[in-house]
XYZ file of C-alpha atoms in Angstrom:
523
model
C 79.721 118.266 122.769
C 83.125 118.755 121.008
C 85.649 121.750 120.658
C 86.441 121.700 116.870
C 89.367 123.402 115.351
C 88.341 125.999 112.044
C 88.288 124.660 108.670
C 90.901 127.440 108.052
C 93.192 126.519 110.609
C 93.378 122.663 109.553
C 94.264 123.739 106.370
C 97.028 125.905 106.953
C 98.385 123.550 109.213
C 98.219 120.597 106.935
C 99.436 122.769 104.287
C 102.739 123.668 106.598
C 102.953 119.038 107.221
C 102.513 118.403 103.498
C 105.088 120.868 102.561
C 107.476 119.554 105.235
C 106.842 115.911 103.997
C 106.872 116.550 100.522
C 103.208 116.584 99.860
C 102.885 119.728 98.631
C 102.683 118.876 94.434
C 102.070 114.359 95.084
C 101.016 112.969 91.808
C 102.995 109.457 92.309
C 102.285 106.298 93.477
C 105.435 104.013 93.138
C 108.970 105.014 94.652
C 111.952 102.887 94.854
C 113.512 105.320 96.550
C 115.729 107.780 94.314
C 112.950 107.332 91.609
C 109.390 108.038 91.663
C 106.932 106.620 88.977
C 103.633 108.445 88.372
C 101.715 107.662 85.061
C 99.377 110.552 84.812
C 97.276 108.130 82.203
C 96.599 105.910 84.854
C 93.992 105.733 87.285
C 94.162 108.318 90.172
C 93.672 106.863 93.961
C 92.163 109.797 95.816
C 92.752 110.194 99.344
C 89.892 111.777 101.197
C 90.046 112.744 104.965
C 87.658 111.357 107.249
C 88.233 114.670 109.770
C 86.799 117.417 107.613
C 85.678 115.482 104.196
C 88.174 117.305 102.188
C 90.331 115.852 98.805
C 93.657 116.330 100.706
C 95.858 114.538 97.772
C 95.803 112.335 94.724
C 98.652 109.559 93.744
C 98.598 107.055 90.690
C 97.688 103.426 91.046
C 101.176 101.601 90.053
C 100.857 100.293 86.845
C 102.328 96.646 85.638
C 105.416 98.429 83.961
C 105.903 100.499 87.193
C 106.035 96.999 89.270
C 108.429 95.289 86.929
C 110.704 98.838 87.573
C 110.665 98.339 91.080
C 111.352 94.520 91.258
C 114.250 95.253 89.275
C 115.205 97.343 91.596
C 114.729 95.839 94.335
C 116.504 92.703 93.257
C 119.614 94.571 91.905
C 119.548 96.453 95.179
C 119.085 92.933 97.257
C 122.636 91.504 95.396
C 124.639 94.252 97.396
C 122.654 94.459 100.455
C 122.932 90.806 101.404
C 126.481 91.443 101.679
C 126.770 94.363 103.685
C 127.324 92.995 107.509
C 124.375 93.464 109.447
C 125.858 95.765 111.969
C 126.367 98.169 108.921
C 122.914 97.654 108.121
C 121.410 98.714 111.296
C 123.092 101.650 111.268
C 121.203 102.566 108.373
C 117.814 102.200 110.049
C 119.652 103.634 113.233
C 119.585 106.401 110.456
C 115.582 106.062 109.904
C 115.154 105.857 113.341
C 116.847 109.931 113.379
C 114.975 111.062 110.276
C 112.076 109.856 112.395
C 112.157 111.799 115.266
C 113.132 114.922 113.364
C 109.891 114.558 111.514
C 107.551 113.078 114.356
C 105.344 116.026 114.580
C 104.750 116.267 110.730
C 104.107 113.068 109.979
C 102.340 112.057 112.933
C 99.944 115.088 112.203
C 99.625 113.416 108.900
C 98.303 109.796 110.218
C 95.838 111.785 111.876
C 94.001 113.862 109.534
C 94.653 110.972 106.733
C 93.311 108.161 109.168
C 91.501 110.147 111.538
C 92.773 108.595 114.658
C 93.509 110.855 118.025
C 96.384 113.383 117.015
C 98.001 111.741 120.265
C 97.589 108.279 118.771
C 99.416 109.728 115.736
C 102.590 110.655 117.428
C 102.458 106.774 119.058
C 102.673 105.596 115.877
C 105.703 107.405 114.707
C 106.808 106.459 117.876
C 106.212 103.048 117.308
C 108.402 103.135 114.280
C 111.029 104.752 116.287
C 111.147 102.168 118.730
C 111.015 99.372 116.132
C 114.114 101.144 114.669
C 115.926 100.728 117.615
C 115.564 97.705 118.737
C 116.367 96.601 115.124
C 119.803 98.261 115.619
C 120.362 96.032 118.752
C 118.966 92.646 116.882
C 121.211 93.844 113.526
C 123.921 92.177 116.296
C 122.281 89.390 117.458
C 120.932 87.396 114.592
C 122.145 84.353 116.222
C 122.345 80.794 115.163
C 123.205 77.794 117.089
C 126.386 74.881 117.415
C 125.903 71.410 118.485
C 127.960 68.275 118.444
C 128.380 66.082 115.680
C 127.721 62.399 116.377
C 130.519 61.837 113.742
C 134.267 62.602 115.198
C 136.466 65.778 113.832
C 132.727 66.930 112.508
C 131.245 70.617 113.328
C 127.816 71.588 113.409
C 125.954 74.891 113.409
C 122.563 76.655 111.852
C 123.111 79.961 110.635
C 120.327 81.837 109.097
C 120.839 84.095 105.518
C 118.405 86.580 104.329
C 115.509 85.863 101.974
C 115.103 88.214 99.621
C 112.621 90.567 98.332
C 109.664 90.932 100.981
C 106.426 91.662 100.622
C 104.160 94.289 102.768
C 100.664 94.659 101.998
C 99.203 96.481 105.723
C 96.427 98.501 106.590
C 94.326 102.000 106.854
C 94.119 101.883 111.124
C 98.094 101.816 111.459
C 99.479 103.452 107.872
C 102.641 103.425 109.210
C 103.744 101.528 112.069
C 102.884 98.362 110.846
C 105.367 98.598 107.502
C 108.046 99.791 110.300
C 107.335 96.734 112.206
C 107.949 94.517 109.061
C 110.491 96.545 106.857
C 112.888 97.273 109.577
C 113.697 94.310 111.114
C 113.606 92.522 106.924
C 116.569 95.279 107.012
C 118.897 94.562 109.051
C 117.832 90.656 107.996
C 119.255 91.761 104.633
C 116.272 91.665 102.939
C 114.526 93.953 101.160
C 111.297 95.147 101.367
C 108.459 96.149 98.115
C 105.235 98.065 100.591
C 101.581 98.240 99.507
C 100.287 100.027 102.125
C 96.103 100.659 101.959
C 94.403 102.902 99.282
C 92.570 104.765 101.800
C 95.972 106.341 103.289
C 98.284 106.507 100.140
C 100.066 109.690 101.408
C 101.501 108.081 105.082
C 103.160 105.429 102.339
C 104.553 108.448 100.294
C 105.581 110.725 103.241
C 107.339 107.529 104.808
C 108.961 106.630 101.283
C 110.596 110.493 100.911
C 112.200 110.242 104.409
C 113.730 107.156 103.336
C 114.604 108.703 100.273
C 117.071 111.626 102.617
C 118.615 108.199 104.394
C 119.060 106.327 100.962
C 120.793 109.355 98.788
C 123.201 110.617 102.288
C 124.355 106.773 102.370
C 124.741 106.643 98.550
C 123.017 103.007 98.577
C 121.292 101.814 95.790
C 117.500 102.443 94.928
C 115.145 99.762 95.524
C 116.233 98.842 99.521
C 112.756 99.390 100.229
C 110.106 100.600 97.520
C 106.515 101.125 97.238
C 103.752 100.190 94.945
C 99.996 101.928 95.273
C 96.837 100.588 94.135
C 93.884 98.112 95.812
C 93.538 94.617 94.822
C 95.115 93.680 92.106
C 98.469 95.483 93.361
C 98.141 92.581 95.917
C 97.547 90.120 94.042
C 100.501 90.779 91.856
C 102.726 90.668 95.308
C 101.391 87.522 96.372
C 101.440 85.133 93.641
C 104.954 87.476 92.052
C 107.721 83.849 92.930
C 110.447 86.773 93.089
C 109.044 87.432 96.331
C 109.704 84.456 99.361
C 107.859 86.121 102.007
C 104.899 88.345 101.714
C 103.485 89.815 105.460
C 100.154 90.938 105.407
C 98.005 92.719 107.725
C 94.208 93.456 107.252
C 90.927 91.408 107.393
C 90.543 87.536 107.718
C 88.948 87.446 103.924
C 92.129 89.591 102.968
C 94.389 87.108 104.326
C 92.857 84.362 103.047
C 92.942 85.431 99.618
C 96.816 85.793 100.315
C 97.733 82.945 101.880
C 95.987 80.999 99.193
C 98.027 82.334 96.211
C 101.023 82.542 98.127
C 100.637 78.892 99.341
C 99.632 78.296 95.684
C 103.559 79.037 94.686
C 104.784 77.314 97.982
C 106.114 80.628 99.036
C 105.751 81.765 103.006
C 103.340 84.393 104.301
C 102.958 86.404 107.680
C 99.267 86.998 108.501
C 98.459 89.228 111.080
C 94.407 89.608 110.596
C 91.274 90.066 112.553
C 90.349 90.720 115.973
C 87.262 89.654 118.406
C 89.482 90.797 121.483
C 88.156 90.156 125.024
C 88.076 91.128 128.482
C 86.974 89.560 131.594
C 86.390 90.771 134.619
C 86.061 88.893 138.248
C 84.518 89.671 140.868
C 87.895 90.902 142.312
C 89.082 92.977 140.013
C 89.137 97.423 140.874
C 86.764 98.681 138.978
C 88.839 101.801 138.487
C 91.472 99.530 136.261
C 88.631 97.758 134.329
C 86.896 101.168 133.491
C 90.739 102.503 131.802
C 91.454 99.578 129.862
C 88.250 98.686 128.274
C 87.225 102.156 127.839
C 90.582 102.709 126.234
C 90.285 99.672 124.048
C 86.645 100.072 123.464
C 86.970 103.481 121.887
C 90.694 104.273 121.109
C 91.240 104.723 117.456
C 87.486 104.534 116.970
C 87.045 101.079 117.617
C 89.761 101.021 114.350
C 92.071 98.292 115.769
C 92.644 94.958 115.525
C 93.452 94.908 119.285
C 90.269 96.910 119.990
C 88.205 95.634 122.788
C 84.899 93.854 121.554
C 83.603 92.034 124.154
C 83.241 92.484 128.438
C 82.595 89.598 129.954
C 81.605 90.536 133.573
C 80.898 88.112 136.826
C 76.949 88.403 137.476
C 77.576 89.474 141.349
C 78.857 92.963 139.701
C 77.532 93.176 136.209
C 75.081 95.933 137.303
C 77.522 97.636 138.835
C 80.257 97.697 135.611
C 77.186 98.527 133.212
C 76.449 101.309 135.105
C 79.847 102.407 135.589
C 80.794 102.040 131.756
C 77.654 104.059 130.698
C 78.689 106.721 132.898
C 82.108 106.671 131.530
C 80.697 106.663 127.726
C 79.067 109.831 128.436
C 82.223 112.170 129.301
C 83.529 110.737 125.476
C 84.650 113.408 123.867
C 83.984 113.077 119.726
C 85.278 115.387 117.538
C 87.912 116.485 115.298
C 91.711 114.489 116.053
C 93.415 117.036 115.635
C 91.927 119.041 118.883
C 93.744 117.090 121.453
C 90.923 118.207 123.792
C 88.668 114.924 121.810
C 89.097 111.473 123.292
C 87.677 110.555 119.591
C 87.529 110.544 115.985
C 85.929 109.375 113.157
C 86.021 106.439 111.444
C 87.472 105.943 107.940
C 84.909 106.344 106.014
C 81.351 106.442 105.369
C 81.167 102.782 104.570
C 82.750 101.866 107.905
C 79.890 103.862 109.178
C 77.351 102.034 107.901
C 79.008 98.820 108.965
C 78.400 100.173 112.409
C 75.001 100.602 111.578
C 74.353 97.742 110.507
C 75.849 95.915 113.495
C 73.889 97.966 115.951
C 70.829 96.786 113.823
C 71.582 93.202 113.909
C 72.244 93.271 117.669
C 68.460 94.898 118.223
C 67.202 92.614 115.876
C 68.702 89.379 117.870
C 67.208 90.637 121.125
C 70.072 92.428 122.450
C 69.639 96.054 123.844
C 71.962 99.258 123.831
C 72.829 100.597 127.238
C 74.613 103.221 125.047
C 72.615 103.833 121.965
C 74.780 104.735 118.341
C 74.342 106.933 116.122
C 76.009 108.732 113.069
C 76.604 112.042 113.893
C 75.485 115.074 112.090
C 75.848 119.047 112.291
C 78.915 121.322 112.636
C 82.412 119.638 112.737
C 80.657 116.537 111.664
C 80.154 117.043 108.121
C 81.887 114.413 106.554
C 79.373 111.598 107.898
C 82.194 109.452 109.218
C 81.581 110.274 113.150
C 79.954 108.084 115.510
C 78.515 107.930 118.589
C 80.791 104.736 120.664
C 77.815 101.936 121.361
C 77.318 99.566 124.020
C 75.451 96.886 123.677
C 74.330 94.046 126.117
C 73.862 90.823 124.909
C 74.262 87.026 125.236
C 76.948 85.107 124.893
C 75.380 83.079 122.196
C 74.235 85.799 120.189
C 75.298 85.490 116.353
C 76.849 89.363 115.943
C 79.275 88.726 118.913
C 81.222 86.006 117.046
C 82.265 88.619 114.160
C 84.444 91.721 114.312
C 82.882 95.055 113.766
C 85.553 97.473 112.808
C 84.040 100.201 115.213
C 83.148 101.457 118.138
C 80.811 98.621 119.469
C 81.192 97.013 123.128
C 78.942 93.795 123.408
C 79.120 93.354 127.336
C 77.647 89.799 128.469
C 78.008 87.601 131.778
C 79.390 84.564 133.564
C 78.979 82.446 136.379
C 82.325 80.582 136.708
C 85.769 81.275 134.971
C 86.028 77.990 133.217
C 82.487 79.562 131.689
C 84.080 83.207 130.915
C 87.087 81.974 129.548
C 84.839 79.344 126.920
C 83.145 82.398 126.017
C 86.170 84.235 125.177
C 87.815 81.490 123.376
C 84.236 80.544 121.241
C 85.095 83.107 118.144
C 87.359 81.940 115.295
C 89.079 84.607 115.868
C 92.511 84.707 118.766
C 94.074 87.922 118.635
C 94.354 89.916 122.120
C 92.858 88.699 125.136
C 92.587 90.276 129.117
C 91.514 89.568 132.540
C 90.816 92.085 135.026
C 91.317 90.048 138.117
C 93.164 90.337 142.071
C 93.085 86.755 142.397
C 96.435 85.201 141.735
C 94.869 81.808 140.793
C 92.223 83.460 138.311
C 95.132 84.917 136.435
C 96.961 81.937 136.359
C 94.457 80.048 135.041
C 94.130 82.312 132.264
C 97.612 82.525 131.533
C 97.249 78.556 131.582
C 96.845 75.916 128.355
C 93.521 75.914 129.661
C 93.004 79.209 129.624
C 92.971 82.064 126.655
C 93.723 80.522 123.442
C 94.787 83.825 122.108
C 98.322 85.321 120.580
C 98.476 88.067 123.707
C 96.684 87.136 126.871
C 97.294 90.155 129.378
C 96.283 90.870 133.224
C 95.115 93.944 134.619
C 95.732 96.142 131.142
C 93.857 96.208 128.304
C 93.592 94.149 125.067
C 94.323 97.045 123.599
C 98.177 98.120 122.399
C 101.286 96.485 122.323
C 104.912 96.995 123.505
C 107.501 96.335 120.523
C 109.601 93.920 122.616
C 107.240 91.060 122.672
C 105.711 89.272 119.354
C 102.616 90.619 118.350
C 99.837 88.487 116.660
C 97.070 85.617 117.136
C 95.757 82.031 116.367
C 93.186 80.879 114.393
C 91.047 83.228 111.970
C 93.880 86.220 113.157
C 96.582 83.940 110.860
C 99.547 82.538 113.375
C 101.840 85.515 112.108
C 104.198 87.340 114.649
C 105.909 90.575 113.903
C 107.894 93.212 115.546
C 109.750 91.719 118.831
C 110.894 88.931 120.443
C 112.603 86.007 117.596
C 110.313 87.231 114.852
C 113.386 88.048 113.124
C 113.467 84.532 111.894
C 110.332 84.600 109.680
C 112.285 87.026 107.579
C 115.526 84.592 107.190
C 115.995 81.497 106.166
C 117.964 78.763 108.370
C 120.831 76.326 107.097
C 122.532 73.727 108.833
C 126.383 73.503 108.181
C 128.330 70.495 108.751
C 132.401 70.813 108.342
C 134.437 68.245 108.281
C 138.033 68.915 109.249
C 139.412 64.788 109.462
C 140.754 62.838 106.707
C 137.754 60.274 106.866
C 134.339 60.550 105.816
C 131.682 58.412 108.066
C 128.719 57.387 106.008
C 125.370 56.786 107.461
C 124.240 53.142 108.596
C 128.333 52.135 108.621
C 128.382 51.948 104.324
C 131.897 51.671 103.471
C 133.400 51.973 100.062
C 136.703 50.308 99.455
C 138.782 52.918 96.442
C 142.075 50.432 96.808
């Protein structure tokens, strides 16, 4: 069952966000800020909402010229930025960080019907960006470098670290906004900055983002270019990645994505972030409340549709209460709520499209045909409020451990639940998929969690107890190992992979040591 908004009603509201955004007349699909570029020769990127099915906006896919425009700009606009002190510069996102919260509601209205995530889940995202704002405000004064002693005598030492330059953002469809905030802010206050491709299938977050950095850029007076964006699929990437004007290109999206990048960035011996796939896991002992297992992995089962790279894939339960969790979890599954995001009454939306449907489809075959069986069966759904085929039923699915399907992410709602005998077992489960993003134990035993937190435990990026894999605060780093890339963004000392380091040595003596005691006699 769902309660579903009017057809009418979403439109006049959405009418009311585009207008507030600047939506309201978007035929453009490269900014640098004080200019946008839309070649109305050029092939048209339309952006289709998963909610209702409807055309909600068209921009242009950036042409070659269009690039080369915002380059330029962005390297003229890199010359004075470098310069500014980096204090001055987080004031400036300090600035973002206030256009933000006057235009949370809008905006985060706007990743909802454009993504189709929970309208709730849409306001975290701005909020995301909020808080990534301000704690780059507080790093803008701590970009700290270190002094140590010289082995040579009146010598000084020290590292400091100097921005990079242009940096590149290609991100994703599940977080159209958050994930550029994570990058482009901190880059900022670095002194770098930043050229976005966010995904095709949400061009208008990118161009609703770009226009309230345009209020920030024209009340500071700073030059065009700070942070630009391009629009297109592709080949847009591919002239980011292998452009040598850009040192550092971050990317965020599937494991054949990031491949792709960090072979034709690697190709030009430039540096790449890679934050990619998911195959997160939780594992529950036989200690752990139930109550607390049943929140996080229904939460990271289901939230965002099963759309995240942090989404819970796999529940790997103790056999003295598997029954008990299975029948726990299918009970839970059936008070899901699917329906349109923007009720806040749904727990769930649909996914992004209808080819992301059939994905799920085709996973829910493979797992039949492999001998697995659905505790929750899935289905596409049809009929009022579902018209746009992109709503799905969230699947369970038990399995074995060794089954083929388990070992690959399916970008939707699909829980493969499984069992163990022994942690060392539950934890070589876990840890047997190339992929290492998020990882969880549900567990009261201090030990158990120990172990996991242990080199011989998760082999993953984020290993968490007692919450979810799901979700991530913006103070720590965020990203995996293996087939999810060895990127980190947002907290922590990610700051560094934006900057480069340099080691100074000053001599202030009237001699000059030489290494292995050479001396040159001048007399």
């Amino acid at each position: 069952m769902q309660d579903t908004l009017k057809s009418n009603d979403i439109q006049a509201t959405m009418q009311e966000v585009f207008e507030t955004l600047g939506l309201e007349a978007v035929n453009y699909g490269t900014s640098t800020g004080a200019k946008a570029f839309g070649n109305t020769e050029a092939n048209l990127i339309e952006s289709y909402s998963p909610v209702d099915g409807q055309l909600i906006g068209k921009t242009t896919t950036t042409t070659a010229a269009e690039y080369a425009q915002v380059m330029e700009a962005a390297q003229t606009a890199f010359k004075t930025w470098r310069l500014m002190p980096a204090p001055k510069r987080g004031e400036i996102v300090r600035q973002y960080g206030e256009a933000l919260r006057k235009y949370k509601e809008p905006l985060g209205r706007l990743v909802s019907y454009e993504m189709g995530k929970s309208l709730q889940e849409g306001w975290g995202e701005v909020q995301e960006m909020i808080d990534i704002c301000e704690f780059a405000v507080g790093l803008s004064r701590q970009l700290y470098g270190l002094s140590m002693h010289s082995e040579r005598p009146a010598h000084r030492m020290y590292e400091q670290w100097h921005p990079l330059g242009v940096v590149g953002i290609i991100s994703a469809f599940n977080f159209p906004v958050a994930v550029w905030a994570w990058n482009s802010m901190i880059a900022l206050v670095c002194g770098d900055v930043c050229v976005w491709k966010g995904s095709e299938k949400t061009p208008l977050c990118s161009v609703a983002c770009q226009n309230i950095w345009k209020e920030v850029l024209e009340a500071n007076n700073l030059p065009e270019g700070l942070s630009a964006i391009v629009t297109g699929g592709a080949e847009v990437g591919e002239w980011i990645s292998t452009d040598k004007r850009i040192p550092l290109v971050s990317a965020t999206g599937s494991t054949r994505m990031g491949r792709i990048v960090a072979q034709k960035v690697a190709a030009r011996l430039g540096r790449y972030l890679l934050e990619l796939g998911g195959n997160n896991a939780i594992i529950v002992t036989p200690s752990a409340d139930l109550n607390v297992v049943l929140t996080g992995a229904l939460f990271g089962a289901v939230g965002t549709c099963g759309q995240r790279c942090t989404s819970t894939r796999r529940l790997i339960v103790h056999e003295s209460i598997y029954k008990q969790v299975c029948e726990r979890m299918q009970k839970a599954y059936g008070q899901i709520r699917i329906g349109n995001p923007l009720d806040e009454n749904n727990h769930v939306g649909p996914l992004i499209d209808k080819a992301a449907a059939a994905m799920y489809l085709d996973a829910i075959a493979k797992v039949k045909a492999s001998g697995g069986t659905m505790l929750v069966e899935g289905a596409v759904l049809e009929g009022e409020g579902y018209e746009s085929g992109c709503y799905v039923k969230p699947a369970i699915a038990l399995v074995d451990e060794q089954t083929d399907i388990v070992r690959h992410e399916t970008f939707a709602p699909l829980l493969y639940i499984m069992k163990y005998s022994t942690l060392e077992e539950a934890v070589a489960i876990q840890n047997d998929v190339p992929q290492g993003l998020s990882s969880a134990i549900m567990t009261d035993s201090l030990r158990d969690a120990e172990y996991f937190l242990s080199s011989a435990g998760s082999d993953c990026g984020i290993a968490n107890v007692n919450i979810g894999t799901s979700g991530a605060e913006i103070g720590g780093a965020f990203g995996g190992e293996k087939e999810t890339g060895g990127g980190r963004e947002s907290g922590s000392d990610s700051w560094k992979a934006y900057m480069r380091r340099q080691t100074n040595t000053i001599n202030y003596s009237t001699e000059v040591p030489l290494a292995q005691g050479i001396k040159f006699d001048f007399d």
